[in-house]
Amino acid sequence: MSIRIYKSYTPGTRNRALSSFDEITKTKPEKSLIRKNHRNKGRNNRGVITIRHRGGGHKRLYRIIDFKRNKYGIEGSVAAIEYDPNRNTRIALIHYKDGEKRYILHAKNLNIGDTIVSGFGSLLKVGNTLPLINIPLGTSIHNIELIPNKGGQIVRAGEKKKKILAKEGD
């Protein structure tokens, strides 16, 4: 996820930096994994504007992301890397062996065609999901689950990683 720095030619373009979209391989989202995203744009239940300066913006569809990664023992392959307008990280479309498709957060160095596995028996490599007990100290991880079976809650931003420094108890 590289960043393009622009030369300023007006005051509005000073310090302008945009993400380059060179890693994106698919433009249209998977139809079975989207739903509409209603934004109230500062209006209350009667349609009256109660919060100013909240309108506009482009219409966005919500992509259903698998934060739980609870398809244990079933291999999946990365089919595409896509842009998600609702978050600042890319998402990866996974095709599992049983025919199911899911979106996951795209990890750095996860490429198209790579296979991923979730669960206790999986190897420690990019894209795989393991319990914290099986991950060695000093490993960089993302999409961390605080409460078991609740799904990832922290470190879900674009290409962010945290290191495991210590483990105590369970």
GROMACS .gro file of N, CA and C in nm:
model
  510
    1MET      N    1   0.085  -0.117   0.000
    1MET     CA    2   0.000   0.000   0.000
    1MET      C    3   0.089   0.123   0.000
    2SER      N    4   0.144   0.157  -0.116
    2SER     CA    5   0.232   0.272  -0.126
    2SER      C    6   0.151   0.401  -0.135
    3ILE      N    7   0.219   0.513  -0.112
    3ILE     CA    8   0.154   0.643  -0.108
    3ILE      C    9   0.213   0.730  -0.217
    4ARG      N   10   0.126   0.797  -0.293
    4ARG     CA   11   0.170   0.889  -0.396
    4ARG      C   12   0.173   1.030  -0.337
    5ILE      N   13   0.284   1.099  -0.347
    5ILE     CA   14   0.298   1.237  -0.301
    5ILE      C   15   0.287   1.326  -0.424
    6TYR      N   16   0.202   1.428  -0.418
    6TYR     CA   17   0.180   1.516  -0.532
    6TYR      C   18   0.254   1.648  -0.513
    7LYS      N   19   0.291   1.706  -0.625
    7LYS     CA   20   0.349   1.839  -0.625
    7LYS      C   21   0.235   1.940  -0.612
    8SER      N   22   0.249   2.039  -0.528
    8SER     CA   23   0.138   2.133  -0.508
    8SER      C   24   0.137   2.235  -0.620
    9TYR      N   25   0.020   2.252  -0.680
    9TYR     CA   26   0.003   2.354  -0.784
    9TYR      C   27  -0.107   2.452  -0.746
   10THR      N   28  -0.181   2.424  -0.641
   10THR     CA   29  -0.276   2.519  -0.582
   10THR      C   30  -0.269   2.500  -0.430
   11PRO      N   31  -0.321   2.594  -0.351
   11PRO     CA   32  -0.320   2.575  -0.205
   11PRO      C   33  -0.397   2.452  -0.159
   12GLY      N   34  -0.497   2.410  -0.236
   12GLY     CA   35  -0.574   2.292  -0.197
   12GLY      C   36  -0.499   2.161  -0.218
   13THR      N   37  -0.399   2.163  -0.304
   13THR     CA   38  -0.323   2.040  -0.327
   13THR      C   39  -0.191   2.037  -0.252
   14ARG      N   40  -0.169   2.135  -0.166
   14ARG     CA   41  -0.047   2.134  -0.084
   14ARG      C   42  -0.053   2.020   0.016
   15ASN      N   43   0.055   1.946   0.033
   15ASN     CA   44   0.065   1.830   0.123
   15ASN      C   45  -0.034   1.719   0.086
   16ARG      N   46  -0.068   1.708  -0.041
   16ARG     CA   47  -0.164   1.607  -0.085
   16ARG      C   48  -0.092   1.473  -0.104
   17ALA      N   49  -0.147   1.370  -0.042
   17ALA     CA   50  -0.091   1.236  -0.056
   17ALA      C   51  -0.207   1.138  -0.067
   18LEU      N   52  -0.203   1.054  -0.167
   18LEU     CA   53  -0.308   0.955  -0.190
   18LEU      C   54  -0.247   0.816  -0.196
   19SER      N   55  -0.328   0.719  -0.167
   19SER     CA   56  -0.284   0.580  -0.176
   19SER      C   57  -0.281   0.538  -0.322
   20SER      N   58  -0.178   0.465  -0.358
   20SER     CA   59  -0.174   0.410  -0.494
   20SER      C   60  -0.250   0.278  -0.493
   21PHE      N   61  -0.320   0.252  -0.597
   21PHE     CA   62  -0.407   0.135  -0.603
   21PHE      C   63  -0.345   0.025  -0.688
   22ASP      N   64  -0.213   0.010  -0.682
   22ASP     CA   65  -0.146  -0.086  -0.769
   22ASP      C   66  -0.166  -0.230  -0.724
   23GLU      N   67  -0.197  -0.255  -0.596
   23GLU     CA   68  -0.214  -0.393  -0.550
   23GLU      C   69  -0.357  -0.445  -0.571
   24ILE      N   70  -0.449  -0.359  -0.610
   24ILE     CA   71  -0.589  -0.399  -0.628
   24ILE      C   72  -0.603  -0.475  -0.760
   25THR      N   73  -0.672  -0.591  -0.754
   25THR     CA   74  -0.685  -0.674  -0.874
   25THR      C   75  -0.828  -0.686  -0.923
   26LYS      N   76  -0.926  -0.641  -0.845
   26LYS     CA   77  -1.066  -0.655  -0.884
   26LYS      C   78  -1.139  -0.528  -0.848
   27THR      N   79  -1.224  -0.477  -0.937
   27THR     CA   80  -1.290  -0.350  -0.912
   27THR      C   81  -1.431  -0.367  -0.856
   28LYS      N   82  -1.502  -0.469  -0.901
   28LYS     CA   83  -1.639  -0.490  -0.853
   28LYS      C   84  -1.638  -0.586  -0.734
   29PRO      N   85  -1.717  -0.559  -0.629
   29PRO     CA   86  -1.720  -0.650  -0.514
   29PRO      C   87  -1.799  -0.776  -0.543
   30GLU      N   88  -1.777  -0.879  -0.461
   30GLU     CA   89  -1.851  -1.005  -0.470
   30GLU      C   90  -1.994  -0.978  -0.426
   31LYS      N   91  -2.092  -1.010  -0.512
   31LYS     CA   92  -2.231  -0.973  -0.485
   31LYS      C   93  -2.290  -1.040  -0.362
   32SER      N   94  -2.244  -1.162  -0.330
   32SER     CA   95  -2.300  -1.231  -0.215
   32SER      C   96  -2.245  -1.178  -0.083
   33LEU      N   97  -2.143  -1.094  -0.088
   33LEU     CA   98  -2.078  -1.046   0.034
   33LEU      C   99  -2.095  -0.897   0.056
   34ILE      N  100  -2.198  -0.836  -0.005
   34ILE     CA  101  -2.222  -0.693   0.015
   34ILE      C  102  -2.364  -0.671   0.063
   35ARG      N  103  -2.384  -0.560   0.129
   35ARG     CA  104  -2.517  -0.516   0.168
   35ARG      C  105  -2.520  -0.365   0.167
   36LYS      N  106  -2.639  -0.308   0.170
   36LYS     CA  107  -2.647  -0.163   0.165
   36LYS      C  108  -2.603  -0.104   0.299
   37ASN      N  109  -2.552   0.017   0.293
   37ASN     CA  110  -2.500   0.084   0.410
   37ASN      C  111  -2.574   0.216   0.426
   38HIS      N  112  -2.669   0.222   0.518
   38HIS     CA  113  -2.748   0.342   0.538
   38HIS      C  114  -2.674   0.437   0.629
   39ARG      N  115  -2.654   0.560   0.581
   39ARG     CA  116  -2.592   0.663   0.664
   39ARG      C  117  -2.693   0.776   0.680
   40ASN      N  118  -2.715   0.822   0.800
   40ASN     CA  119  -2.823   0.918   0.822
   40ASN      C  120  -2.784   1.062   0.790
   41LYS      N  121  -2.658   1.090   0.766
   41LYS     CA  122  -2.611   1.221   0.719
   41LYS      C  123  -2.655   1.335   0.809
   42GLY      N  124  -2.656   1.312   0.940
   42GLY     CA  125  -2.688   1.418   1.036
   42GLY      C  126  -2.835   1.442   1.058
   43ARG      N  127  -2.921   1.353   1.009
   43ARG     CA  128  -3.065   1.372   1.024
   43ARG      C  129  -3.121   1.281   1.133
   44ASN      N  130  -3.228   1.327   1.198
   44ASN     CA  131  -3.292   1.246   1.302
   44ASN      C  132  -3.404   1.162   1.243
   45ASN      N  133  -3.491   1.106   1.329
   45ASN     CA  134  -3.597   1.017   1.280
   45ASN      C  135  -3.703   1.088   1.198
   46ARG      N  136  -3.711   1.222   1.207
   46ARG     CA  137  -3.808   1.296   1.126
   46ARG      C  138  -3.747   1.349   0.997
   47GLY      N  139  -3.618   1.327   0.976
   47GLY     CA  140  -3.552   1.377   0.856
   47GLY      C  141  -3.499   1.517   0.869
   48VAL      N  142  -3.500   1.573   0.990
   48VAL     CA  143  -3.452   1.708   1.012
   48VAL      C  144  -3.303   1.704   1.043
   49ILE      N  145  -3.226   1.794   0.982
   49ILE     CA  146  -3.083   1.800   1.009
   49ILE      C  147  -3.060   1.850   1.150
   50THR      N  148  -3.001   1.765   1.234
   50THR     CA  149  -2.972   1.803   1.373
   50THR      C  150  -2.822   1.818   1.397
   51ILE      N  151  -2.739   1.760   1.310
   51ILE     CA  152  -2.594   1.776   1.317
   51ILE      C  153  -2.549   1.832   1.184
   52ARG      N  154  -2.487   1.949   1.189
   52ARG     CA  155  -2.447   2.014   1.064
   52ARG      C  156  -2.318   1.955   1.009
   53HIS      N  157  -2.296   1.978   0.881
   53HIS     CA  158  -2.173   1.942   0.809
   53HIS      C  159  -2.151   1.792   0.801
   54ARG      N  160  -2.257   1.713   0.791
   54ARG     CA  161  -2.242   1.567   0.782
   54ARG      C  162  -2.290   1.510   0.648
   55GLY      N  163  -2.330   1.590   0.555
   55GLY     CA  164  -2.389   1.538   0.431
   55GLY      C  165  -2.285   1.509   0.325
   56GLY      N  166  -2.334   1.468   0.208
   56GLY     CA  167  -2.249   1.446   0.093
   56GLY      C  168  -2.174   1.315   0.098
   57GLY      N  169  -2.071   1.308   0.017
   57GLY     CA  170  -1.993   1.186   0.007
   57GLY      C  171  -2.052   1.091  -0.096
   58HIS      N  172  -1.972   0.998  -0.136
   58HIS     CA  173  -2.016   0.902  -0.236
   58HIS      C  174  -2.090   0.788  -0.169
   59LYS      N  175  -2.187   0.733  -0.239
   59LYS     CA  176  -2.262   0.620  -0.187
   59LYS      C  177  -2.171   0.497  -0.180
   60ARG      N  178  -2.179   0.422  -0.067
   60ARG     CA  179  -2.089   0.309  -0.047
   60ARG      C  180  -2.168   0.184  -0.012
   61LEU      N  181  -2.125   0.071  -0.061
   61LEU     CA  182  -2.179  -0.058  -0.022
   61LEU      C  183  -2.091  -0.116   0.088
   62TYR      N  184  -2.152  -0.183   0.185
   62TYR     CA  185  -2.076  -0.241   0.295
   62TYR      C  186  -2.032  -0.382   0.258
   63ARG      N  187  -1.905  -0.410   0.271
   63ARG     CA  188  -1.851  -0.544   0.247
   63ARG      C  189  -1.851  -0.621   0.378
   64ILE      N  190  -1.905  -0.741   0.380
   64ILE     CA  191  -1.913  -0.823   0.501
   64ILE      C  192  -1.778  -0.892   0.519
   65ILE      N  193  -1.707  -0.852   0.625
   65ILE     CA  194  -1.572  -0.902   0.651
   65ILE      C  195  -1.580  -1.011   0.758
   66ASP      N  196  -1.501  -1.116   0.739
   66ASP     CA  197  -1.494  -1.226   0.836
   66ASP      C  198  -1.385  -1.193   0.938
   67PHE      N  199  -1.425  -1.135   1.052
   67PHE     CA  200  -1.330  -1.104   1.157
   67PHE      C  201  -1.308  -1.224   1.249
   68LYS      N  202  -1.400  -1.319   1.249
   68LYS     CA  203  -1.388  -1.435   1.338
   68LYS      C  204  -1.292  -1.540   1.284
   69ARG      N  205  -1.287  -1.556   1.152
   69ARG     CA  206  -1.200  -1.655   1.088
   69ARG      C  207  -1.223  -1.794   1.149
   70ASN      N  208  -1.348  -1.837   1.155
   70ASN     CA  209  -1.384  -1.960   1.225
   70ASN      C  210  -1.406  -2.079   1.131
   71LYS      N  211  -1.346  -2.078   1.015
   71LYS     CA  212  -1.352  -2.193   0.925
   71LYS      C  213  -1.227  -2.277   0.948
   72TYR      N  214  -1.232  -2.359   1.054
   72TYR     CA  215  -1.114  -2.429   1.101
   72TYR      C  216  -1.081  -2.550   1.014
   73GLY      N  217  -0.955  -2.563   0.977
   73GLY     CA  218  -0.906  -2.680   0.905
   73GLY      C  219  -0.938  -2.683   0.757
   74ILE      N  220  -1.010  -2.585   0.704
   74ILE     CA  221  -1.046  -2.584   0.561
   74ILE      C  222  -0.956  -2.484   0.491
   75GLU      N  223  -0.889  -2.531   0.388
   75GLU     CA  224  -0.799  -2.444   0.313
   75GLU      C  225  -0.876  -2.349   0.225
   76GLY      N  226  -0.824  -2.229   0.213
   76GLY     CA  227  -0.881  -2.129   0.124
   76GLY      C  228  -0.770  -2.065   0.044
   77SER      N  229  -0.802  -2.021  -0.076
   77SER     CA  230  -0.701  -1.954  -0.158
   77SER      C  231  -0.744  -1.811  -0.184
   78VAL      N  232  -0.647  -1.723  -0.192
   78VAL     CA  233  -0.672  -1.580  -0.216
   78VAL      C  234  -0.706  -1.563  -0.363
   79ALA      N  235  -0.828  -1.516  -0.389
   79ALA     CA  236  -0.873  -1.501  -0.527
   79ALA      C  237  -0.850  -1.359  -0.579
   80ALA      N  238  -0.866  -1.258  -0.492
   80ALA     CA  239  -0.852  -1.119  -0.536
   80ALA      C  240  -0.822  -1.030  -0.417
   81ILE      N  241  -0.763  -0.916  -0.446
   81ILE     CA  242  -0.741  -0.812  -0.346
   81ILE      C  243  -0.821  -0.692  -0.391
   82GLU      N  244  -0.906  -0.640  -0.301
   82GLU     CA  245  -1.001  -0.536  -0.339
   82GLU      C  246  -0.989  -0.414  -0.249
   83TYR      N  247  -1.046  -0.305  -0.296
   83TYR     CA  248  -1.055  -0.181  -0.221
   83TYR      C  249  -1.184  -0.183  -0.140
   84ASP      N  250  -1.178  -0.135  -0.017
   84ASP     CA  251  -1.297  -0.123   0.066
   84ASP      C  252  -1.315   0.023   0.105
   85PRO      N  253  -1.424   0.087   0.061
   85PRO     CA  254  -1.442   0.229   0.092
   85PRO      C  255  -1.475   0.256   0.239
   86ASN      N  256  -1.508   0.154   0.316
   86ASN     CA  257  -1.548   0.174   0.454
   86ASN      C  258  -1.434   0.160   0.553
   87ARG      N  259  -1.314   0.126   0.507
   87ARG     CA  260  -1.200   0.111   0.598
   87ARG      C  261  -1.072   0.148   0.524
   88ASN      N  262  -0.964   0.169   0.601
   88ASN     CA  263  -0.842   0.217   0.539
   88ASN      C  264  -0.743   0.105   0.510
   89THR      N  265  -0.790  -0.017   0.498
   89THR     CA  266  -0.707  -0.129   0.457
   89THR      C  267  -0.771  -0.200   0.339
   90ARG      N  268  -0.693  -0.275   0.268
   90ARG     CA  269  -0.747  -0.354   0.158
   90ARG      C  270  -0.809  -0.482   0.214
   91ILE      N  271  -0.893  -0.545   0.134
   91ILE     CA  272  -0.953  -0.672   0.175
   91ILE      C  273  -0.920  -0.777   0.070
   92ALA      N  274  -0.915  -0.902   0.115
   92ALA     CA  275  -0.883  -1.012   0.026
   92ALA      C  276  -1.003  -1.104   0.016
   93LEU      N  277  -1.037  -1.145  -0.105
   93LEU     CA  278  -1.146  -1.239  -0.129
   93LEU      C  279  -1.088  -1.379  -0.124
   94ILE      N  280  -1.144  -1.462  -0.036
   94ILE     CA  281  -1.096  -1.598  -0.016
   94ILE      C  282  -1.198  -1.697  -0.072
   95HIS      N  283  -1.152  -1.792  -0.151
   95HIS     CA  284  -1.235  -1.902  -0.199
   95HIS      C  285  -1.193  -2.026  -0.123
   96TYR      N  286  -1.283  -2.081  -0.041
   96TYR     CA  287  -1.253  -2.200   0.036
   96TYR      C  288  -1.280  -2.325  -0.047
   97LYS      N  289  -1.221  -2.437  -0.004
   97LYS     CA  290  -1.234  -2.564  -0.078
   97LYS      C  291  -1.377  -2.614  -0.083
   98ASP      N  292  -1.459  -2.579   0.020
   98ASP     CA  293  -1.598  -2.625   0.022
   98ASP      C  294  -1.690  -2.534  -0.059
   99GLY      N  295  -1.636  -2.434  -0.128
   99GLY     CA  296  -1.716  -2.350  -0.217
   99GLY      C  297  -1.758  -2.217  -0.157
  100GLU      N  298  -1.734  -2.195  -0.030
  100GLU     CA  299  -1.775  -2.069   0.034
  100GLU      C  300  -1.674  -1.959   0.003
  101LYS      N  301  -1.725  -1.835  -0.005
  101LYS     CA  302  -1.640  -1.719  -0.029
  101LYS      C  303  -1.653  -1.625   0.090
  102ARG      N  304  -1.540  -1.566   0.131
  102ARG     CA  305  -1.540  -1.470   0.241
  102ARG      C  306  -1.435  -1.364   0.215
  103TYR      N  307  -1.461  -1.246   0.274
  103TYR     CA  308  -1.361  -1.140   0.274
  103TYR      C  309  -1.285  -1.145   0.406
  104ILE      N  310  -1.154  -1.123   0.400
  104ILE     CA  311  -1.073  -1.106   0.520
  104ILE      C  312  -0.991  -0.979   0.503
  105LEU      N  313  -0.934  -0.929   0.612
  105LEU     CA  314  -0.844  -0.816   0.603
  105LEU      C  315  -0.715  -0.860   0.534
  106HIS      N  316  -0.669  -0.780   0.441
  106HIS     CA  317  -0.551  -0.817   0.364
  106HIS      C  318  -0.426  -0.793   0.448
  107ALA      N  319  -0.349  -0.897   0.470
  107ALA     CA  320  -0.222  -0.886   0.542
  107ALA      C  321  -0.112  -0.850   0.443
  108LYS      N  322  -0.011  -0.780   0.492
  108LYS     CA  323   0.101  -0.743   0.407
  108LYS      C  324   0.170  -0.871   0.359
  109ASN      N  325   0.211  -0.874   0.234
  109ASN     CA  326   0.278  -0.988   0.169
  109ASN      C  327   0.185  -1.107   0.145
  110LEU      N  328   0.054  -1.088   0.152
  110LEU     CA  329  -0.041  -1.193   0.115
  110LEU      C  330  -0.076  -1.171  -0.033
  111ASN      N  331  -0.043  -1.268  -0.116
  111ASN     CA  332  -0.058  -1.252  -0.261
  111ASN      C  333  -0.168  -1.341  -0.315
  112ILE      N  334  -0.208  -1.314  -0.437
  112ILE     CA  335  -0.310  -1.394  -0.503
  112ILE      C  336  -0.255  -1.534  -0.528
  113GLY      N  337  -0.338  -1.635  -0.497
  113GLY     CA  338  -0.298  -1.774  -0.514
  113GLY      C  339  -0.244  -1.837  -0.387
  114ASP      N  340  -0.213  -1.756  -0.284
  114ASP     CA  341  -0.166  -1.813  -0.158
  114ASP      C  342  -0.278  -1.888  -0.089
  115THR      N  343  -0.244  -1.993  -0.017
  115THR     CA  344  -0.344  -2.069   0.059
  115THR      C  345  -0.335  -2.031   0.206
  116ILE      N  346  -0.452  -2.023   0.271
  116ILE     CA  347  -0.458  -1.990   0.412
  116ILE      C  348  -0.541  -2.095   0.484
  117VAL      N  349  -0.513  -2.112   0.613
  117VAL     CA  350  -0.585  -2.208   0.697
  117VAL      C  351  -0.604  -2.143   0.834
  118SER      N  352  -0.715  -2.171   0.899
  118SER     CA  353  -0.740  -2.123   1.035
  118SER      C  354  -0.744  -2.242   1.130
  119GLY      N  355  -0.704  -2.218   1.254
  119GLY     CA  356  -0.718  -2.321   1.356
  119GLY      C  357  -0.587  -2.361   1.420
  120PHE      N  358  -0.596  -2.463   1.508
  120PHE     CA  359  -0.483  -2.507   1.589
  120PHE      C  360  -0.372  -2.569   1.507
  121GLY      N  361  -0.402  -2.646   1.405
  121GLY     CA  362  -0.300  -2.719   1.332
  121GLY      C  363  -0.233  -2.643   1.221
  122SER      N  364  -0.265  -2.515   1.202
  122SER     CA  365  -0.210  -2.442   1.088
  122SER      C  366  -0.068  -2.393   1.116
  123LEU      N  367   0.006  -2.372   1.009
  123LEU     CA  368   0.144  -2.326   1.020
  123LEU      C  369   0.148  -2.177   1.046
  124LEU      N  370   0.262  -2.129   1.095
  124LEU     CA  371   0.281  -1.988   1.120
  124LEU      C  372   0.332  -1.921   0.992
  125LYS      N  373   0.238  -1.870   0.912
  125LYS     CA  374   0.274  -1.798   0.790
  125LYS      C  375   0.172  -1.689   0.765
  126VAL      N  376   0.201  -1.602   0.671
  126VAL     CA  377   0.116  -1.486   0.645
  126VAL      C  378  -0.022  -1.532   0.600
  127GLY      N  379  -0.126  -1.479   0.663
  127GLY     CA  380  -0.263  -1.509   0.627
  127GLY      C  381  -0.329  -1.613   0.714
  128ASN      N  382  -0.251  -1.699   0.780
  128ASN     CA  383  -0.310  -1.803   0.865
  128ASN      C  384  -0.353  -1.744   0.998
  129THR      N  385  -0.453  -1.808   1.060
  129THR     CA  386  -0.504  -1.766   1.190
  129THR      C  387  -0.477  -1.875   1.290
  130LEU      N  388  -0.415  -1.835   1.402
  130LEU     CA  389  -0.382  -1.930   1.508
  130LEU      C  390  -0.426  -1.873   1.642
  131PRO      N  391  -0.446  -1.959   1.742
  131PRO     CA  392  -0.468  -1.908   1.877
  131PRO      C  393  -0.339  -1.844   1.929
  132LEU      N  394  -0.352  -1.745   2.018
  132LEU     CA  395  -0.234  -1.676   2.070
  132LEU      C  396  -0.137  -1.770   2.140
  133ILE      N  397  -0.188  -1.879   2.195
  133ILE     CA  398  -0.101  -1.974   2.267
  133ILE      C  399  -0.002  -2.042   2.172
  134ASN      N  400  -0.037  -2.054   2.043
  134ASN     CA  401   0.049  -2.121   1.946
  134ASN      C  402   0.142  -2.026   1.872
  135ILE      N  403   0.134  -1.895   1.899
  135ILE     CA  404   0.217  -1.798   1.829
  135ILE      C  405   0.336  -1.764   1.917
  136PRO      N  406   0.459  -1.774   1.865
  136PRO     CA  407   0.576  -1.745   1.948
  136PRO      C  408   0.589  -1.596   1.979
  137LEU      N  409   0.664  -1.565   2.086
  137LEU     CA  410   0.688  -1.427   2.125
  137LEU      C  411   0.767  -1.354   2.017
  138GLY      N  412   0.738  -1.226   1.999
  138GLY     CA  413   0.808  -1.145   1.900
  138GLY      C  414   0.747  -1.148   1.762
  139THR      N  415   0.640  -1.223   1.742
  139THR     CA  416   0.576  -1.232   1.612
  139THR      C  417   0.482  -1.113   1.592
  140SER      N  418   0.482  -1.056   1.473
  140SER     CA  419   0.392  -0.946   1.441
  140SER      C  420   0.258  -1.003   1.397
  141ILE      N  421   0.149  -0.952   1.456
  141ILE     CA  422   0.015  -1.002   1.424
  141ILE      C  423  -0.081  -0.885   1.404
  142HIS      N  424  -0.197  -0.913   1.343
  142HIS     CA  425  -0.302  -0.812   1.328
  142HIS      C  426  -0.437  -0.881   1.348
  143ASN      N  427  -0.544  -0.802   1.354
  143ASN     CA  428  -0.681  -0.851   1.374
  143ASN      C  429  -0.690  -0.938   1.500
  144ILE      N  430  -0.661  -0.877   1.614
  144ILE     CA  431  -0.648  -0.950   1.740
  144ILE      C  432  -0.783  -0.957   1.809
  145GLU      N  433  -0.815  -1.076   1.856
  145GLU     CA  434  -0.941  -1.104   1.926
  145GLU      C  435  -0.916  -1.097   2.076
  146LEU      N  436  -0.992  -1.013   2.147
  146LEU     CA  437  -0.973  -0.998   2.291
  146LEU      C  438  -1.050  -1.103   2.371
  147ILE      N  439  -1.172  -1.131   2.329
  147ILE     CA  440  -1.255  -1.231   2.395
  147ILE      C  441  -1.271  -1.347   2.297
  148PRO      N  442  -1.251  -1.472   2.342
  148PRO     CA  443  -1.260  -1.585   2.249
  148PRO      C  444  -1.393  -1.592   2.175
  149ASN      N  445  -1.387  -1.621   2.047
  149ASN     CA  446  -1.501  -1.636   1.955
  149ASN      C  447  -1.581  -1.508   1.936
  150LYS      N  448  -1.523  -1.391   1.967
  150LYS     CA  449  -1.593  -1.265   1.943
  150LYS      C  450  -1.550  -1.201   1.811
  151GLY      N  451  -1.436  -1.241   1.759
  151GLY     CA  452  -1.387  -1.182   1.636
  151GLY      C  453  -1.283  -1.076   1.665
  152GLY      N  454  -1.205  -1.043   1.564
  152GLY     CA  455  -1.099  -0.944   1.579
  152GLY      C  456  -1.153  -0.808   1.616
  153GLN      N  457  -1.090  -0.745   1.714
  153GLN     CA  458  -1.138  -0.615   1.761
  153GLN      C  459  -1.031  -0.507   1.754
  154ILE      N  460  -0.904  -0.542   1.767
  154ILE     CA  461  -0.800  -0.440   1.764
  154ILE      C  462  -0.699  -0.473   1.655
  155VAL      N  463  -0.624  -0.373   1.614
  155VAL     CA  464  -0.523  -0.379   1.509
  155VAL      C  465  -0.587  -0.427   1.378
  156ARG      N  466  -0.689  -0.352   1.333
  156ARG     CA  467  -0.757  -0.387   1.210
  156ARG      C  468  -0.734  -0.283   1.101
  157ALA      N  469  -0.648  -0.185   1.125
  157ALA     CA  470  -0.624  -0.079   1.028
  157ALA      C  471  -0.527  -0.127   0.920
  158GLY      N  472  -0.510  -0.045   0.820
  158GLY     CA  473  -0.429  -0.082   0.705
  158GLY      C  474  -0.284  -0.106   0.737
  159GLU      N  475  -0.238  -0.228   0.714
  159GLU     CA  476  -0.100  -0.271   0.730
  159GLU      C  477  -0.043  -0.242   0.868
  160LYS      N  478  -0.127  -0.236   0.970
  160LYS     CA  479  -0.080  -0.219   1.107
  160LYS      C  480  -0.050  -0.356   1.165
  161LYS      N  481   0.049  -0.362   1.252
  161LYS     CA  482   0.086  -0.487   1.317
  161LYS      C  483   0.127  -0.458   1.460
  162LYS      N  484   0.104  -0.554   1.547
  162LYS     CA  485   0.149  -0.548   1.686
  162LYS      C  486   0.233  -0.670   1.714
  163LYS      N  487   0.327  -0.658   1.807
  163LYS     CA  488   0.413  -0.770   1.844
  163LYS      C  489   0.369  -0.830   1.975
  164ILE      N  490   0.381  -0.961   1.986
  164ILE     CA  491   0.353  -1.031   2.112
  164ILE      C  492   0.479  -1.018   2.197
  165LEU      N  493   0.465  -0.951   2.311
  165LEU     CA  494   0.580  -0.930   2.398
  165LEU      C  495   0.586  -1.030   2.512
  166ALA      N  496   0.470  -1.068   2.567
  166ALA     CA  497   0.468  -1.160   2.680
  166ALA      C  498   0.335  -1.231   2.684
  167LYS      N  499   0.333  -1.348   2.749
  167LYS     CA  500   0.209  -1.423   2.768
  167LYS      C  501   0.201  -1.462   2.916
  168GLU      N  502   0.080  -1.446   2.971
  168GLU     CA  503   0.058  -1.484   3.111
  168GLU      C  504  -0.073  -1.560   3.119
  169GLY      N  505  -0.073  -1.671   3.186
  169GLY     CA  506  -0.196  -1.749   3.209
  169GLY      C  507  -0.259  -1.794   3.079
  170ASP      N  508  -0.393  -1.780   3.070
  170ASP     CA  509  -0.466  -1.821   2.951
  170ASP      C  510  -0.472  -1.712   2.846
   0.00000   0.00000   0.00000
